[in-house]
């Protein structure tokens, strides 16, 4: 027991390096009154907890009065810097000025912890501009996988960006396989808030269902994590792979310049499209991969994928199976339909519906995305 407590103290003391707590402690130590002998009670991380009672006490030959260390949501009290374990203490004495620190640590549940500290120590305010931050990641056993890894972060979402619990997009300095997710490493990761889904399970369940379908080539992998932002506990999020082009994701060709129109395309049917927009079949789309650096060739590629999607709409409406099979990967279309129908996704046909076409290939359905308004969770 004592050995475990000592290990906790060692780990917890590392938390005192967060933000500027060390400097804060030094400043407060230097702020002792010139006369008398004092004990000052501090916390190792201001957002982790607080101390009730008199935090600066003049002993005057007497013992201290009662102080109580109380953890904030998402944290737990570990012990005091002098080795005492109970959060309530009184009767301390000292011969010289002394600082005693209440040590708090993450209150680990049965899932990993992901902590982000922005360079400004302020919230993420933009969903278009990245800001610098650091990422600390602990697995479900409390082992540190990354400690203050430098990353970039921004907000994400359309309607959901206006909600209290916000989603985020992270960009890592190099490709990583966070918590072993995915078929390979990736730079881009998403933290889904699932604010509209109080079960926090609909995206996870639906993405796993999509991943089990034999004719959907790739589905984003995900797991639940507890998220802290600038020391504040933000709750349970879904850490999930970003939908993107890559050999371990949407595996279409990334060669686009000097290739004409027969290149790889990743497109999204989106009622909120803001990037490269075209319309087909009465729906708006955006292209998510880069097109040619040559403006004329890029325009040809843009027109090509627009016309191809429109042609797909036309042959579907005509109902000629041979023509449909010539343009569309029917097996992926069937699997996508089954998933969307089973989970009754209210966003399908409106937003976050992805398709792709590889060099010489057909229009293929997937990866599927965005299921917080599925499985009966609408109106």
Short mmCIF file of C-alpha atoms in Angstrom, two decimals:
data_model
loop_
_atom_site.label_atom_id
_atom_site.label_comp_id
_atom_site.label_asym_id
_atom_site.label_seq_id
_atom_site.Cartn_x
_atom_site.Cartn_y
_atom_site.Cartn_z
CA UNK A 1 0.00 0.00 0.00
CA UNK A 2 2.74 2.45 0.97
CA UNK A 3 4.74 1.53 -2.14
CA UNK A 4 1.69 2.14 -4.37
CA UNK A 5 1.06 5.44 -2.62
CA UNK A 6 4.67 6.51 -3.18
CA UNK A 7 4.35 5.69 -6.89
CA UNK A 8 1.18 7.75 -7.04
CA UNK A 9 2.98 10.64 -5.38
CA UNK A 10 5.85 10.44 -7.89
CA UNK A 11 3.42 10.45 -10.83
CA UNK A 12 1.30 13.15 -9.30
CA UNK A 13 4.26 15.40 -8.62
CA UNK A 14 4.88 15.36 -12.39
CA UNK A 15 1.54 17.11 -12.72
CA UNK A 16 3.00 20.08 -10.88
CA UNK A 17 4.94 20.80 -14.06
CA UNK A 18 1.72 21.47 -15.95
CA UNK A 19 1.10 25.06 -16.97
CA UNK A 20 2.93 27.30 -14.46
CA UNK A 21 2.19 25.72 -11.13
CA UNK A 22 5.87 25.54 -10.20
CA UNK A 23 6.27 29.26 -10.79
CA UNK A 24 3.03 29.92 -8.94
CA UNK A 25 4.32 28.00 -5.91
CA UNK A 26 7.62 29.89 -5.92
CA UNK A 27 5.79 33.21 -6.09
CA UNK A 28 3.55 32.28 -3.19
CA UNK A 29 6.47 30.98 -1.13
CA UNK A 30 8.25 34.27 -1.60
CA UNK A 31 5.06 36.03 -0.50
CA UNK A 32 5.23 34.80 3.09
CA UNK A 33 4.80 37.68 5.59
CA UNK A 34 8.13 38.85 7.01
CA UNK A 35 7.20 38.06 10.63
CA UNK A 36 6.10 34.74 12.09
CA UNK A 37 6.10 31.16 10.88
CA UNK A 38 3.52 30.15 8.29
CA UNK A 39 2.19 27.12 6.49
CA UNK A 40 0.70 27.67 3.05
CA UNK A 41 -1.56 25.02 1.46
CA UNK A 42 -1.57 24.81 -2.36
CA UNK A 43 -2.90 22.55 -5.12
CA UNK A 44 -0.61 21.06 -7.76
CA UNK A 45 -2.94 21.97 -10.63
CA UNK A 46 -5.56 24.74 -10.18
CA UNK A 47 -8.20 23.12 -12.42
CA UNK A 48 -7.87 19.76 -10.67
CA UNK A 49 -9.18 20.71 -7.25
CA UNK A 50 -9.36 23.22 -4.44
CA UNK A 51 -8.65 23.63 -0.73
CA UNK A 52 -11.27 24.90 1.67
CA UNK A 53 -10.24 26.55 4.91
CA UNK A 54 -7.43 29.00 5.56
CA UNK A 55 -4.72 28.31 3.00
CA UNK A 56 -2.18 30.62 4.72
CA UNK A 57 -1.97 30.04 8.46
CA UNK A 58 0.26 31.80 11.03
CA UNK A 59 1.26 29.17 13.55
CA UNK A 60 2.13 31.56 16.40
CA UNK A 61 3.17 28.58 18.43
CA UNK A 62 -0.14 26.86 17.71
CA UNK A 63 -1.38 24.08 15.44
CA UNK A 64 -3.18 24.76 12.14
CA UNK A 65 -6.94 24.73 11.78
CA UNK A 66 -8.74 22.33 9.46
CA UNK A 67 -8.25 22.41 5.67
CA UNK A 68 -9.93 20.07 3.17
CA UNK A 69 -8.69 19.12 -0.32
CA UNK A 70 -11.58 18.57 -2.76
CA UNK A 71 -11.17 17.22 -6.30
CA UNK A 72 -13.00 18.75 -9.25
CA UNK A 73 -14.98 16.67 -11.76
CA UNK A 74 -12.64 14.36 -13.64
CA UNK A 75 -9.92 14.38 -10.99
CA UNK A 76 -9.19 12.54 -7.74
CA UNK A 77 -7.26 13.47 -4.62
CA UNK A 78 -4.02 11.44 -4.34
CA UNK A 79 -2.42 12.79 -1.18
CA UNK A 80 -0.38 15.63 0.27
CA UNK A 81 3.20 16.44 -0.67
CA UNK A 82 4.39 15.50 2.83
CA UNK A 83 2.97 11.99 2.52
CA UNK A 84 -0.33 12.31 4.36
CA UNK A 85 -3.18 10.53 2.59
CA UNK A 86 -6.41 11.92 4.06
CA UNK A 87 -7.94 14.97 2.30
CA UNK A 88 -8.87 16.51 5.67
CA UNK A 89 -6.00 17.70 7.85
CA UNK A 90 -5.35 19.95 10.85
CA UNK A 91 -2.90 20.27 13.70
CA UNK A 92 0.17 20.87 11.51
CA UNK A 93 3.23 22.50 13.07
CA UNK A 94 6.50 23.83 11.67
CA UNK A 95 9.65 25.60 12.78
CA UNK A 96 9.99 27.57 9.52
CA UNK A 97 7.81 28.65 6.62
CA UNK A 98 6.46 25.64 4.76
CA UNK A 99 4.40 24.87 1.66
CA UNK A 100 2.22 21.76 1.65
CA UNK A 101 0.67 20.82 -1.70
CA UNK A 102 -2.51 18.83 -2.31
CA UNK A 103 -1.80 16.41 -5.15
CA UNK A 104 -4.58 15.65 -7.64
CA UNK A 105 -4.46 13.26 -10.60
CA UNK A 106 -6.83 12.19 -13.37
CA UNK A 107 -9.81 10.19 -12.14
CA UNK A 108 -9.31 7.27 -14.50
CA UNK A 109 -12.40 5.28 -15.39
CA UNK A 110 -12.40 2.31 -17.73
CA UNK A 111 -11.16 4.16 -20.80
CA UNK A 112 -8.09 6.07 -21.99
CA UNK A 113 -7.48 9.72 -21.09
CA UNK A 114 -6.62 12.36 -23.70
CA UNK A 115 -5.50 15.74 -22.37
CA UNK A 116 -4.92 18.79 -24.59
CA UNK A 117 -3.36 22.08 -23.53
CA UNK A 118 -3.49 24.91 -26.08
CA UNK A 119 -0.58 27.33 -26.42
CA UNK A 120 -2.84 30.18 -25.33
CA UNK A 121 -4.34 28.23 -22.41
CA UNK A 122 -7.68 29.27 -23.92
CA UNK A 123 -10.46 27.32 -25.55
CA UNK A 124 -10.46 26.37 -29.24
CA UNK A 125 -12.43 29.16 -30.89
CA UNK A 126 -12.15 28.49 -34.63
CA UNK A 127 -13.20 25.57 -36.79
CA UNK A 128 -11.07 26.75 -39.71
CA UNK A 129 -7.79 27.95 -38.16
CA UNK A 130 -5.50 25.52 -36.35
CA UNK A 131 -3.74 26.55 -33.14
CA UNK A 132 -0.73 24.90 -31.51
CA UNK A 133 -1.27 22.62 -28.53
CA UNK A 134 0.20 19.64 -26.69
CA UNK A 135 -1.38 16.22 -26.33
CA UNK A 136 -0.97 13.81 -23.43
CA UNK A 137 -2.45 10.34 -23.86
CA UNK A 138 -2.86 7.63 -21.21
CA UNK A 139 -4.15 4.17 -21.98
CA UNK A 140 -6.91 2.50 -19.96
CA UNK A 141 -4.31 1.25 -17.47
CA UNK A 142 -2.99 4.75 -16.80
CA UNK A 143 0.25 4.26 -18.75
CA UNK A 144 1.52 7.37 -20.55
CA UNK A 145 1.65 6.72 -24.32
CA UNK A 146 2.40 10.35 -25.22
CA UNK A 147 3.41 13.15 -22.89
CA UNK A 148 2.96 16.69 -24.23
CA UNK A 149 3.23 15.73 -27.91
CA UNK A 150 3.11 18.91 -30.00
CA UNK A 151 0.01 18.99 -32.21
CA UNK A 152 -2.39 21.40 -33.89
CA UNK A 153 -6.10 21.56 -33.15
CA UNK A 154 -9.21 23.29 -34.46
CA UNK A 155 -12.95 22.94 -34.09
CA UNK A 156 -15.12 20.94 -36.48
CA UNK A 157 -18.76 20.47 -37.32
CA UNK A 158 -21.58 22.54 -38.74
CA UNK A 159 -24.72 22.55 -36.60
CA UNK A 160 -22.84 20.83 -33.78
CA UNK A 161 -20.23 23.60 -33.58
CA UNK A 162 -22.88 25.81 -32.01
CA UNK A 163 -23.54 23.33 -29.19
CA UNK A 164 -22.00 23.47 -25.72
CA UNK A 165 -19.89 20.32 -26.08
CA UNK A 166 -17.84 20.82 -29.23
CA UNK A 167 -16.02 18.45 -31.55
CA UNK A 168 -12.39 18.93 -32.61
CA UNK A 169 -9.96 17.96 -35.35
CA UNK A 170 -6.32 17.27 -34.46
CA UNK A 171 -3.29 17.28 -36.76
CA UNK A 172 -0.20 15.44 -35.49
CA UNK A 173 3.38 16.32 -36.54
CA UNK A 174 3.89 12.79 -37.88
CA UNK A 175 1.66 9.80 -38.60
CA UNK A 176 0.75 7.89 -35.43
CA UNK A 177 -1.52 4.99 -34.58
CA UNK A 178 -3.29 6.35 -31.52
CA UNK A 179 -4.34 3.56 -29.16
CA UNK A 180 -3.73 1.06 -31.96
CA UNK A 181 -6.69 2.32 -33.99
CA UNK A 182 -6.91 1.82 -37.74
CA UNK A 183 -5.10 -0.23 -40.33
CA UNK A 184 -2.06 2.04 -40.12
CA UNK A 185 -0.74 5.37 -38.92
CA UNK A 186 -2.41 8.73 -39.57
CA UNK A 187 -1.77 12.42 -38.99
CA UNK A 188 -5.40 13.50 -38.80
CA UNK A 189 -7.74 12.51 -35.96
CA UNK A 190 -11.17 13.62 -34.85
CA UNK A 191 -12.68 14.00 -31.38
CA UNK A 192 -16.45 13.62 -31.75
CA UNK A 193 -18.42 15.17 -28.90
CA UNK A 194 -21.64 13.23 -29.61
CA UNK A 195 -23.50 16.06 -27.88
CA UNK A 196 -26.79 15.09 -29.54
CA UNK A 197 -26.45 11.45 -28.53
CA UNK A 198 -26.73 10.95 -24.79
CA UNK A 199 -25.84 7.26 -25.13
CA UNK A 200 -22.46 8.25 -26.67
CA UNK A 201 -22.70 4.97 -28.61
CA UNK A 202 -24.49 5.58 -31.91
CA UNK A 203 -21.45 6.64 -33.94
CA UNK A 204 -19.31 3.88 -32.43
CA UNK A 205 -21.92 1.18 -33.07
CA UNK A 206 -22.75 2.34 -36.61
CA UNK A 207 -19.11 2.72 -37.66
CA UNK A 208 -18.42 -0.80 -36.41
CA UNK A 209 -21.42 -2.10 -38.34
CA UNK A 210 -20.11 -0.39 -41.48
CA UNK A 211 -16.67 -1.90 -40.83
CA UNK A 212 -18.20 -5.37 -40.79
CA UNK A 213 -19.74 -5.04 -44.25
CA UNK A 214 -17.69 -7.03 -46.80
CA UNK A 215 -18.07 -4.60 -49.70
CA UNK A 216 -17.23 -1.36 -47.88
CA UNK A 217 -13.47 -1.16 -48.30
CA UNK A 218 -12.72 1.00 -45.25
CA UNK A 219 -14.54 2.36 -42.22
CA UNK A 220 -13.02 4.73 -39.63
CA UNK A 221 -11.89 2.99 -36.47
CA UNK A 222 -12.81 4.55 -33.13
CA UNK A 223 -12.78 4.25 -29.35
CA UNK A 224 -14.13 6.23 -26.40
CA UNK A 225 -11.76 8.47 -24.44
CA UNK A 226 -12.09 10.93 -21.58
CA UNK A 227 -11.04 14.40 -22.71
CA UNK A 228 -9.47 17.26 -20.77
CA UNK A 229 -8.94 20.67 -22.39
CA UNK A 230 -6.62 23.08 -20.59
CA UNK A 231 -7.12 21.14 -17.38
CA UNK A 232 -10.92 21.18 -17.56
CA UNK A 233 -12.70 17.85 -17.78
CA UNK A 234 -14.84 17.87 -20.93
CA UNK A 235 -16.36 14.41 -20.72
CA UNK A 236 -16.37 11.31 -22.91
CA UNK A 237 -15.53 11.74 -26.60
CA UNK A 238 -15.14 9.36 -29.52
CA UNK A 239 -11.57 9.35 -30.86
CA UNK A 240 -11.94 8.42 -34.52
CA UNK A 241 -9.88 8.36 -37.71
CA UNK A 242 -10.43 11.29 -40.06
CA UNK A 243 -12.04 10.44 -43.42
CA UNK A 244 -9.18 11.04 -45.83
CA UNK A 245 -7.28 9.69 -48.83
CA UNK A 246 -4.40 7.33 -48.01
CA UNK A 247 -3.21 3.77 -48.44
CA UNK A 248 -4.70 2.85 -45.03
CA UNK A 249 -7.92 4.80 -45.59
CA UNK A 250 -9.64 5.68 -48.87
CA UNK A 251 -7.05 4.04 -51.10
CA UNK A 252 -7.40 6.02 -54.33
CA UNK A 253 -4.49 7.32 -56.38
CA UNK A 254 -3.00 10.57 -55.10
CA UNK A 255 -1.25 11.40 -58.41
CA UNK A 256 -3.29 14.25 -59.89
CA UNK A 257 -1.09 16.57 -61.97
CA UNK A 258 -0.39 15.57 -65.56
CA UNK A 259 -2.83 12.67 -65.28
CA UNK A 260 -5.82 14.13 -67.12
CA UNK A 261 -9.22 13.34 -65.65
CA UNK A 262 -8.62 9.68 -64.82
CA UNK A 263 -7.43 10.22 -61.23
CA UNK A 264 -8.64 9.35 -57.74
CA UNK A 265 -11.59 11.33 -56.33
CA UNK A 266 -13.03 11.45 -52.81
CA UNK A 267 -16.31 13.36 -52.73
CA UNK A 268 -18.98 14.09 -50.15
CA UNK A 269 -22.68 14.74 -50.62
CA UNK A 270 -23.07 17.72 -48.30
CA UNK A 271 -25.81 20.21 -47.61
CA UNK A 272 -23.12 22.25 -45.84
CA UNK A 273 -20.46 22.07 -48.58
CA UNK A 274 -18.07 25.03 -48.49
CA UNK A 275 -15.05 23.85 -50.50
CA UNK A 276 -15.11 22.71 -54.14
CA UNK A 277 -18.86 22.54 -54.79
CA UNK A 278 -20.81 20.99 -57.65
CA UNK A 279 -24.40 19.87 -57.98
CA UNK A 280 -25.70 16.60 -59.39
CA UNK A 281 -29.09 14.99 -59.04
CA UNK A 282 -30.29 17.99 -57.05
CA UNK A 283 -27.61 17.44 -54.36
CA UNK A 284 -24.49 19.44 -53.48
CA UNK A 285 -21.05 17.83 -53.31
CA UNK A 286 -17.53 18.78 -52.33
CA UNK A 287 -14.23 17.24 -53.41
CA UNK A 288 -12.01 16.27 -50.48
CA UNK A 289 -8.78 15.37 -52.25
CA UNK A 290 -6.41 17.70 -54.09
CA UNK A 291 -6.90 18.26 -57.81
CA UNK A 292 -4.21 19.16 -60.32
CA UNK A 293 -1.90 22.11 -59.67
CA UNK A 294 -2.50 23.13 -63.28
CA UNK A 295 -5.63 25.34 -63.34
CA UNK A 296 -6.85 24.12 -66.74
CA UNK A 297 -6.36 20.47 -65.87
CA UNK A 298 -7.96 21.02 -62.46
CA UNK A 299 -11.06 22.48 -64.14
CA UNK A 300 -11.26 19.46 -66.47
CA UNK A 301 -11.06 17.12 -63.45
CA UNK A 302 -13.72 19.09 -61.60
CA UNK A 303 -16.07 18.97 -64.60
CA UNK A 304 -15.37 15.28 -65.13
CA UNK A 305 -16.36 14.13 -61.63
CA UNK A 306 -19.41 16.40 -61.67
CA UNK A 307 -20.60 14.95 -64.98
CA UNK A 308 -19.81 11.40 -63.87
CA UNK A 309 -21.94 11.72 -60.73
CA UNK A 310 -24.77 13.27 -62.73
CA UNK A 311 -24.60 10.37 -65.17
CA UNK A 312 -24.86 7.95 -62.24
CA UNK A 313 -28.02 9.70 -61.07
CA UNK A 314 -29.44 9.49 -64.59
CA UNK A 315 -28.83 5.75 -65.08
CA UNK A 316 -30.21 5.00 -61.61
CA UNK A 317 -33.41 6.83 -62.49
CA UNK A 318 -33.64 4.96 -65.81
CA UNK A 319 -33.23 1.63 -64.01
CA UNK A 320 -31.09 -0.12 -66.61
CA UNK A 321 -29.04 -2.59 -64.58
CA UNK A 322 -26.30 -3.01 -67.18
CA UNK A 323 -25.69 0.74 -67.34
CA UNK A 324 -25.81 1.07 -63.54
CA UNK A 325 -23.23 -1.69 -63.17
CA UNK A 326 -20.99 0.01 -65.75
CA UNK A 327 -20.76 3.20 -63.70
CA UNK A 328 -21.41 2.22 -60.06
CA UNK A 329 -19.97 -0.40 -57.73
CA UNK A 330 -23.29 -2.03 -56.90
CA UNK A 331 -21.98 -4.21 -54.07
CA UNK A 332 -20.75 -1.17 -52.09
CA UNK A 333 -24.02 0.64 -52.83
CA UNK A 334 -26.02 -2.27 -51.41
CA UNK A 335 -23.88 -2.51 -48.26
CA UNK A 336 -24.11 1.25 -47.70
CA UNK A 337 -27.87 1.11 -48.15
CA UNK A 338 -28.19 -1.73 -45.66
CA UNK A 339 -26.21 0.08 -42.95
CA UNK A 340 -28.08 3.36 -43.40
CA UNK A 341 -31.41 1.57 -43.41
CA UNK A 342 -30.68 -0.59 -40.37
CA UNK A 343 -29.60 2.37 -38.22
CA UNK A 344 -32.22 4.74 -39.73
CA UNK A 345 -29.71 7.57 -40.23
CA UNK A 346 -31.57 10.88 -40.59
CA UNK A 347 -28.57 12.62 -42.22
CA UNK A 348 -28.32 10.27 -45.19
CA UNK A 349 -29.10 12.03 -48.47
CA UNK A 350 -28.30 15.37 -46.88
CA UNK A 351 -24.79 15.54 -45.45
CA UNK A 352 -21.65 13.57 -44.57
CA UNK A 353 -22.26 10.95 -47.27
CA UNK A 354 -18.98 9.95 -48.93
CA UNK A 355 -18.23 8.32 -52.27
CA UNK A 356 -15.02 7.79 -54.19
CA UNK A 357 -13.78 6.84 -57.65
CA UNK A 358 -10.32 5.46 -58.29
CA UNK A 359 -8.31 5.49 -61.52
CA UNK A 360 -10.23 3.47 -64.10
CA UNK A 361 -12.77 2.52 -61.43
CA UNK A 362 -16.47 2.97 -60.76
CA UNK A 363 -18.23 5.30 -58.33
CA UNK A 364 -17.96 3.47 -55.01
CA UNK A 365 -19.93 4.05 -51.82
CA UNK A 366 -18.24 4.80 -48.48
CA UNK A 367 -16.78 5.41 -46.07
CA UNK A 368 -19.94 5.92 -44.03
CA UNK A 369 -19.94 8.71 -41.45
CA UNK A 370 -22.01 10.70 -38.93
CA UNK A 371 -24.60 8.67 -37.04
CA UNK A 372 -25.47 10.76 -33.99
CA UNK A 373 -28.97 11.28 -35.40
CA UNK A 374 -29.54 7.58 -36.05
CA UNK A 375 -31.14 4.65 -34.22
CA UNK A 376 -34.22 6.62 -33.22
CA UNK A 377 -32.37 9.72 -31.99
CA UNK A 378 -34.26 12.37 -33.96
CA UNK A 379 -37.29 14.48 -33.04
#
